[in-house]
PDB file of C-alpha atoms in Angstrom:
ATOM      1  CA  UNK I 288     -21.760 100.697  92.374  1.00 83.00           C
ATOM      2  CA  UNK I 289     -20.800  97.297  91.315  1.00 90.00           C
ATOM      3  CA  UNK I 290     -17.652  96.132  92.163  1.00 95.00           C
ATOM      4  CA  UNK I 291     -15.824  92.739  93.359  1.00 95.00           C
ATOM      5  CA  UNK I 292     -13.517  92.418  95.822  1.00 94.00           C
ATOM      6  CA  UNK I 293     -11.142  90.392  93.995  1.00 95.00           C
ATOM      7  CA  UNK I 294     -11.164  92.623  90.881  1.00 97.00           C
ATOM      8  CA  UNK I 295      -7.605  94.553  90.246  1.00 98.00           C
ATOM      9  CA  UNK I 296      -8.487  98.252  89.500  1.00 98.00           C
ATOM     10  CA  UNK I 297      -6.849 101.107  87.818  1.00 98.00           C
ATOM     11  CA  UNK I 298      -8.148 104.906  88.236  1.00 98.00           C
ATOM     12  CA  UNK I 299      -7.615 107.111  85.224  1.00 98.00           C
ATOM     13  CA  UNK I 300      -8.462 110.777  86.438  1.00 97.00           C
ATOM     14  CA  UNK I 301      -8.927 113.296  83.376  1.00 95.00           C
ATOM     15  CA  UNK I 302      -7.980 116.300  85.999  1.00 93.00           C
ATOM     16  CA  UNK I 303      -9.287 119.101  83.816  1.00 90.00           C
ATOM     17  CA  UNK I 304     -12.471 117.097  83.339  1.00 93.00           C
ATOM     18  CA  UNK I 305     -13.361 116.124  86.874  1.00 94.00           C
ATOM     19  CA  UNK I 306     -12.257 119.551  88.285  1.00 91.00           C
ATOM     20  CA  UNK I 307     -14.926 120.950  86.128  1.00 92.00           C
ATOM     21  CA  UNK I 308     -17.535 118.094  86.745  1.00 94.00           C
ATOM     22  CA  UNK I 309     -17.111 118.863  90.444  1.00 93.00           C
ATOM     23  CA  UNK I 310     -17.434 122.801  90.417  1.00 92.00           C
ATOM     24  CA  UNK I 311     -20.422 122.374  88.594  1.00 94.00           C
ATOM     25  CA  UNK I 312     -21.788 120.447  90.874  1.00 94.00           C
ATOM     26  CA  UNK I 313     -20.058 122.807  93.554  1.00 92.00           C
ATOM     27  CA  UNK I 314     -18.444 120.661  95.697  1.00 91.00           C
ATOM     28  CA  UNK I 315     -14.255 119.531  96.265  1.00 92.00           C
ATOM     29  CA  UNK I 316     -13.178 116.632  96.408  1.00 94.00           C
ATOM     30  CA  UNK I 317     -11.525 114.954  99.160  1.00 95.00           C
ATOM     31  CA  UNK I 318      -8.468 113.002  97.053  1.00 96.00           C
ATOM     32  CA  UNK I 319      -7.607 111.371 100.177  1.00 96.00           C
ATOM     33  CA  UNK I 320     -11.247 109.497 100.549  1.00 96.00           C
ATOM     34  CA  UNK I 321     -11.874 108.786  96.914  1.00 97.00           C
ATOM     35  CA  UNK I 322      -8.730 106.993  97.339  1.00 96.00           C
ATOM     36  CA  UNK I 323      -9.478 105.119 100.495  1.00 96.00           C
ATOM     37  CA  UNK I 324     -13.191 104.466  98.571  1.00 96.00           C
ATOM     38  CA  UNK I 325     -11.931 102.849  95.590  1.00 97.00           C
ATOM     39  CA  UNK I 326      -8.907 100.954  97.615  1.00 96.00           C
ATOM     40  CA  UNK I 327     -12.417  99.252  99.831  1.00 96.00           C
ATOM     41  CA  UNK I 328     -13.886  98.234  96.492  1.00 95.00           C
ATOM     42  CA  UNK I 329     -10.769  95.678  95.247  1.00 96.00           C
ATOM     43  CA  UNK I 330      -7.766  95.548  94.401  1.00 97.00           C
ATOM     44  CA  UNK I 331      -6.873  99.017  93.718  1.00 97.00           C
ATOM     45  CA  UNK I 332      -3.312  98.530  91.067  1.00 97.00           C
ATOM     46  CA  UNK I 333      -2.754 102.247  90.277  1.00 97.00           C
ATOM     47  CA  UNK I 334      -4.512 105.479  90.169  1.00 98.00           C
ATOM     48  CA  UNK I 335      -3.071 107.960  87.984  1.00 98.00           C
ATOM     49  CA  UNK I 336      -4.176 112.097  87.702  1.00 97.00           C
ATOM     50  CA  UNK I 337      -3.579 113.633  84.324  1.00 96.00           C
ATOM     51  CA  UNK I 338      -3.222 116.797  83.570  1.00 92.00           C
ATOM     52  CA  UNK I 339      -1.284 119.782  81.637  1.00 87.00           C
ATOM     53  CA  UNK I 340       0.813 122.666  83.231  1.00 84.00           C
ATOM     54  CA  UNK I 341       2.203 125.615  82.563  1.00 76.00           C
ATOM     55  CA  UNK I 342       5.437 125.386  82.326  1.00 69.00           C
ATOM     56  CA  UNK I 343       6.660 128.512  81.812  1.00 63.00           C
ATOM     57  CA  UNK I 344       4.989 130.668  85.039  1.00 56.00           C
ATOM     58  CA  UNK I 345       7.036 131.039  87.948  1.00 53.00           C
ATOM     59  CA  UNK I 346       4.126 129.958  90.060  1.00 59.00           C
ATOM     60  CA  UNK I 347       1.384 127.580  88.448  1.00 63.00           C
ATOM     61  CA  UNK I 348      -1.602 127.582  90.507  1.00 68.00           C
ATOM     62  CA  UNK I 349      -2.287 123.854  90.250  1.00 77.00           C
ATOM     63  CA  UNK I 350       1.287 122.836  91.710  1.00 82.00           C
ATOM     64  CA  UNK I 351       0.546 122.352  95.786  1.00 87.00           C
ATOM     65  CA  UNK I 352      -2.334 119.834  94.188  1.00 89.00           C
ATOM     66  CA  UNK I 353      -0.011 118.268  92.030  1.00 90.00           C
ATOM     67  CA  UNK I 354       2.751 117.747  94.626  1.00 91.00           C
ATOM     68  CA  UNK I 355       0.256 116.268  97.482  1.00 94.00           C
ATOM     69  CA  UNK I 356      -1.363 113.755  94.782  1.00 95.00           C
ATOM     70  CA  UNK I 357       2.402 112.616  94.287  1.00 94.00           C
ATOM     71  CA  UNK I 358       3.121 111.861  97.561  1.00 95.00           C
ATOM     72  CA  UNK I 359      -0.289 110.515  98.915  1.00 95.00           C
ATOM     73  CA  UNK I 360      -0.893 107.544  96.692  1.00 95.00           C
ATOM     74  CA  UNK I 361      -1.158 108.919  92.855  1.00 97.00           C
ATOM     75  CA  UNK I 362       0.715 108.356  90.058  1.00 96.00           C
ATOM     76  CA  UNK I 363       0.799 111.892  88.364  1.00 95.00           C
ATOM     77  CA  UNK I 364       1.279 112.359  84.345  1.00 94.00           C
ATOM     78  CA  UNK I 365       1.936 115.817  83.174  1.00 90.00           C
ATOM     79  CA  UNK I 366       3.266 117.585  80.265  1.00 87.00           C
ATOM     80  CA  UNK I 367       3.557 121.715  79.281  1.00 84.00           C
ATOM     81  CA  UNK I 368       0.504 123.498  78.113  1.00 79.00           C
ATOM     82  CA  UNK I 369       0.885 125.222  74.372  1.00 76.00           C
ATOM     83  CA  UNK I 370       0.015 129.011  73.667  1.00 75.00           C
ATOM     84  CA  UNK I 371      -0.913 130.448  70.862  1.00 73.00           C
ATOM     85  CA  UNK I 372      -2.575 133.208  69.630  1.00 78.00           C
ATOM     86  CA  UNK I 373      -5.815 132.115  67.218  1.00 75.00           C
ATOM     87  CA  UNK I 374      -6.933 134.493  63.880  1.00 80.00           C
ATOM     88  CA  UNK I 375      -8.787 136.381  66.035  1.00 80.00           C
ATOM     89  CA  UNK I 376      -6.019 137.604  68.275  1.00 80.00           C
ATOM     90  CA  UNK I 377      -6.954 135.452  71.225  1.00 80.00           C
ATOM     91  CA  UNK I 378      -4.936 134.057  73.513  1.00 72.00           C
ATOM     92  CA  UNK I 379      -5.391 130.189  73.331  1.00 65.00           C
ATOM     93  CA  UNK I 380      -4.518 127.386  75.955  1.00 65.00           C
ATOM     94  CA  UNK I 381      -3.730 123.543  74.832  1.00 66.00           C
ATOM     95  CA  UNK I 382      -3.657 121.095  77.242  1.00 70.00           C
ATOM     96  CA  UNK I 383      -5.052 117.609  75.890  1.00 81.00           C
ATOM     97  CA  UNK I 384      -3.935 114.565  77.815  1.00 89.00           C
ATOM     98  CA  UNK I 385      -6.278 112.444  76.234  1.00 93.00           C
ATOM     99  CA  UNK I 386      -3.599 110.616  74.542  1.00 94.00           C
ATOM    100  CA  UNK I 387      -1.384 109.543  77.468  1.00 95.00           C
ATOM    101  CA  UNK I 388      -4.547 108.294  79.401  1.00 97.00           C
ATOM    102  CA  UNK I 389      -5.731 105.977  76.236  1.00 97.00           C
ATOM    103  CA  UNK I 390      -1.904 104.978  75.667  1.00 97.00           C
ATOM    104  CA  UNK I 391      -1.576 103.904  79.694  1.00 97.00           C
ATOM    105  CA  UNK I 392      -4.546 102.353  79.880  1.00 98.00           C
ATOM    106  CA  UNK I 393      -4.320  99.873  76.988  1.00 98.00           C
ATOM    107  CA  UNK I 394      -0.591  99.393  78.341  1.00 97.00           C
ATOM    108  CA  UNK I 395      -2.040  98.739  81.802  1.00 98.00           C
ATOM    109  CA  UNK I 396      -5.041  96.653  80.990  1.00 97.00           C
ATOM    110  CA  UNK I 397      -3.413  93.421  80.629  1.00 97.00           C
ATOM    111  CA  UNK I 398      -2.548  93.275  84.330  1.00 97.00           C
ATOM    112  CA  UNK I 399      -6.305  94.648  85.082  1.00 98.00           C
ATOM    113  CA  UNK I 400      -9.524  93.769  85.475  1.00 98.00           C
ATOM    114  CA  UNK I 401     -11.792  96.898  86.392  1.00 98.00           C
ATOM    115  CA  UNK I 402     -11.059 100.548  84.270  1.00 98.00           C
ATOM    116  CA  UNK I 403     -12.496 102.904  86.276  1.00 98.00           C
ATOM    117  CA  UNK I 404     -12.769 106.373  83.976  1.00 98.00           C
ATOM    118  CA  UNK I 405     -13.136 109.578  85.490  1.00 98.00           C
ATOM    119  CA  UNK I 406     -14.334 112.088  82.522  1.00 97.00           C
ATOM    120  CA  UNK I 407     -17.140 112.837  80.762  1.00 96.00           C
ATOM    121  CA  UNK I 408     -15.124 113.203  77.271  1.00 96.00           C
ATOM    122  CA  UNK I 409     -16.859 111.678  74.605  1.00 96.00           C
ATOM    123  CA  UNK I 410     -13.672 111.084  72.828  1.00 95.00           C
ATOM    124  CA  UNK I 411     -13.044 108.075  75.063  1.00 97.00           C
ATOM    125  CA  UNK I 412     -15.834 105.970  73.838  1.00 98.00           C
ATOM    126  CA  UNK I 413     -13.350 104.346  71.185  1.00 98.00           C
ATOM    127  CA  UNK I 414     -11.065 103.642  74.304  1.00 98.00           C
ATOM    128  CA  UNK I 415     -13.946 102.328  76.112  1.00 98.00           C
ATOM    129  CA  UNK I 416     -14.905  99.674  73.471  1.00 98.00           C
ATOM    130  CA  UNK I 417     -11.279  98.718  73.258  1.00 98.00           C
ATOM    131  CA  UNK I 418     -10.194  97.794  76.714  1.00 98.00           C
ATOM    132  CA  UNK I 419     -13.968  95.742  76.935  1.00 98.00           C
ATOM    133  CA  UNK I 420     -12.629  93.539  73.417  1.00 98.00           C
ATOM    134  CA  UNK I 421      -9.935  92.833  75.862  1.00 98.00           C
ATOM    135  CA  UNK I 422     -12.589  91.273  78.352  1.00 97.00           C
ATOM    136  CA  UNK I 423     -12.291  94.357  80.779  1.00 98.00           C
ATOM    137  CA  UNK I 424     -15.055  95.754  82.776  1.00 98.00           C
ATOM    138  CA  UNK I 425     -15.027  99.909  82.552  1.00 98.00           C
ATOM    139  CA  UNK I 426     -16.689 102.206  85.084  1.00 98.00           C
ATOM    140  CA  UNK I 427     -17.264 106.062  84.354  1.00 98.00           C
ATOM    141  CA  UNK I 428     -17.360 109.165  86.425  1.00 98.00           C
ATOM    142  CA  UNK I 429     -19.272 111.877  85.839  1.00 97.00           C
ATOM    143  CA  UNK I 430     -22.409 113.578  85.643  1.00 97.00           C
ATOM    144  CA  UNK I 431     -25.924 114.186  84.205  1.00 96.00           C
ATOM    145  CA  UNK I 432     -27.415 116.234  87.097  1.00 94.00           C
ATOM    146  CA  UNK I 433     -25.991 119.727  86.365  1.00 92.00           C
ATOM    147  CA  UNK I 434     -26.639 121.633  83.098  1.00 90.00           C
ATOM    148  CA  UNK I 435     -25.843 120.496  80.687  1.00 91.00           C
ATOM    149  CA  UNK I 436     -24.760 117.207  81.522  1.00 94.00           C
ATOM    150  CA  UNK I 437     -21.160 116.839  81.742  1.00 95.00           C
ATOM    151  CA  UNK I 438     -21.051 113.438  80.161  1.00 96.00           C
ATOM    152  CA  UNK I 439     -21.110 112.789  76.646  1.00 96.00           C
ATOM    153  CA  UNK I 440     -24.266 110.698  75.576  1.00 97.00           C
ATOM    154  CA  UNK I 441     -22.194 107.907  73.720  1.00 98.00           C
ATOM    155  CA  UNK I 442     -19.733 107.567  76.175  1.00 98.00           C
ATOM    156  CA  UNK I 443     -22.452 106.765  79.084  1.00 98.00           C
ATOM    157  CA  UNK I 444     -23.609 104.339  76.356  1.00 98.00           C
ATOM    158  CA  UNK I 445     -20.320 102.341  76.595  1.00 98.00           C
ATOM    159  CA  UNK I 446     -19.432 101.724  79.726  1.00 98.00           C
ATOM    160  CA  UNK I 447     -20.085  98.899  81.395  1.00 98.00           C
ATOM    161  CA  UNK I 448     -21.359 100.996  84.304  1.00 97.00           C
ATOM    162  CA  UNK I 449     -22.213 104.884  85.004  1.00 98.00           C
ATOM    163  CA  UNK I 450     -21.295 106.331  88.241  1.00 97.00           C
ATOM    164  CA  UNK I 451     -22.159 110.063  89.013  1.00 97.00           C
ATOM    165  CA  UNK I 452     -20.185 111.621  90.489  1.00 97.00           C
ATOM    166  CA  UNK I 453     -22.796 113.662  92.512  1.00 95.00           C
ATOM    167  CA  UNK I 454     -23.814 110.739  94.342  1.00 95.00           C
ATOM    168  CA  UNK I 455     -20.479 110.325  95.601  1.00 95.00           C
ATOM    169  CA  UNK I 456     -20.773 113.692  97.260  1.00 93.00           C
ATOM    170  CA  UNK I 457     -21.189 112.401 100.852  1.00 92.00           C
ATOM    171  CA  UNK I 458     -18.115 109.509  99.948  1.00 93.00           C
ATOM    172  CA  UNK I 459     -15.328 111.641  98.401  1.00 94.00           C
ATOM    173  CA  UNK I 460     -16.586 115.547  99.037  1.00 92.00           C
ATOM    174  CA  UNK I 461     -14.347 117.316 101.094  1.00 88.00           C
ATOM    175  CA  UNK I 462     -15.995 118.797 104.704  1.00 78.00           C
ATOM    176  CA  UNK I 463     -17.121 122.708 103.646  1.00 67.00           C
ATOM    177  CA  UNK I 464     -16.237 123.553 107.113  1.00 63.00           C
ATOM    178  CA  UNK I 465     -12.974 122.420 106.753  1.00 61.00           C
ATOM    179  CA  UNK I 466     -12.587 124.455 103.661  1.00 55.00           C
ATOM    180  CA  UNK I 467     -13.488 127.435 105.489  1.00 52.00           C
ATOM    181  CA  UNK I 468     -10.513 126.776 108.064  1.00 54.00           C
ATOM    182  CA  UNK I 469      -8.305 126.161 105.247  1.00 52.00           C
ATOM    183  CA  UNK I 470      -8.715 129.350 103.558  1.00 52.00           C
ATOM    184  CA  UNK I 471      -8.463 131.260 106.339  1.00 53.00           C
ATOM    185  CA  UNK I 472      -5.168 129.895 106.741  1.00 55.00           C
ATOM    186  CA  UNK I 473      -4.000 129.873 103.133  1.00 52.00           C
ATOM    187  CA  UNK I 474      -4.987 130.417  99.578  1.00 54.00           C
ATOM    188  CA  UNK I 475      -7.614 128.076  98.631  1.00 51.00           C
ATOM    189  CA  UNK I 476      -6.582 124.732  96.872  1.00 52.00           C
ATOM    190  CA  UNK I 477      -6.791 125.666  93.049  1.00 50.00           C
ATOM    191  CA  UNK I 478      -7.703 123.055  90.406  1.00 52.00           C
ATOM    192  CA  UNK I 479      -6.195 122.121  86.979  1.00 52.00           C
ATOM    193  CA  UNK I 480      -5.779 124.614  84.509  1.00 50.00           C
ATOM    194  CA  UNK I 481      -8.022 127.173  87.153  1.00 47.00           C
ATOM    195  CA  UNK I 482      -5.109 130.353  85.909  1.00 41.00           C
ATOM    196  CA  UNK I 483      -6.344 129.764  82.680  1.00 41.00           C
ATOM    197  CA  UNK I 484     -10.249 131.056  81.454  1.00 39.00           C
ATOM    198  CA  UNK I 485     -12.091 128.323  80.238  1.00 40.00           C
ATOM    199  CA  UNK I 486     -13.006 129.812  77.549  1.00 38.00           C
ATOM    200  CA  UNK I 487      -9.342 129.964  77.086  1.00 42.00           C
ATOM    201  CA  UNK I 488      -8.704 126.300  76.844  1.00 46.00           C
ATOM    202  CA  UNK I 489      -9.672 124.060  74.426  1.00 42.00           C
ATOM    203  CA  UNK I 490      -8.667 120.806  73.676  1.00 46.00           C
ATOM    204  CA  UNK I 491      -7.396 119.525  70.401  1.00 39.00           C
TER     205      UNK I 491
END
């Protein structure tokens, strides 16, 4: 990875998009140490996790994630997911936050130097080509090694510089053996959107 130490850096986590990138590759992610890795990189200004809930269950499986990002070092945007039923009578799940990500980061980018991207969205290329007209450098996260690759083709094209995520494994993946422990002592850690099917989801 190429990164200088005097660079100010901004994370922008597509939750929904990472969660998937890293079940596919079958491995969690250790919030904590991708934290402590970026913050040994540069400058590290902000990292913000985006992602919708479900406003209207009692319980919404993504919460205890959502509350331990907000008090260990993340700056968390949310909003409610939107239900609907489509013409065929299925149950449908909206929960886009590409939006507030491109809106913060060209906000944010004129007291940055480094966008670091985590999604494989192709949408984003537009936002990528932006915040580099402003003289920024932009890193993305994903990955090509499962199948199909989880990155869009264009958007890998962009950046400045492609990370995958499944060489970060060993960096950022949580310890399997202490995911055993923890789900012997409690439910295991869900991830965003995980009540929902995914075929249940889409994005619009």
């Amino acid at each position: 990875m190429n990164f200088y130490p005097n660079e100010r850096i901004a994370l922008f986590i597509d939750g929904a998009n990472l969660y998937a990138s890293a079940k596919a590759l079958t491995f969690d992610i250790d919030y904590k140490r991708l934290l402590a890795m970026f913050r040994s990189k540069g400058q590290l200004v902000r990292a913000l996790y985006y992602t919708a809930l479900a406003e209207d269950q009692e319980y919404s499986s993504i919460r205890p994630l959502i509350d331990w990002l907000d008090y260990n070092g993340y700056t968390m945007v949310t909003k409610p997911t939107k239900e609907f039923v489509d013409a065929a009578g299925r149950r449908k799940i909206k929960g886009n936050m590409d939006i507030e990500l491109a809106v913060d980061a060209m906000e944010l980018s004129e007291h940055l130097d480094h966008v670091v991207l985590f999604s494989g969205d192709g949408d984003f290329r537009s936002l990528v080509e932006a915040l580099q007209h402003k003289g920024k450098r932009v890193s993305v996260v994903s990955t090509l090694t499962t199948t199909p690759p989880m990155i869009a083709d264009e958007l890998r094209r962009q950046a400045d510089q492609f990370i995958d995520l499944a060489h970060l494994q060993n960096e950022i993946g949580r310890d399997p053996a202490e995911r055993s422990q923890r789900e012997h002592r409690r439910r295991p850690e869900p991830g965003p959107l995980d009540e929902f099917e995914t075929e249940d989801l889409i994005e619009t």
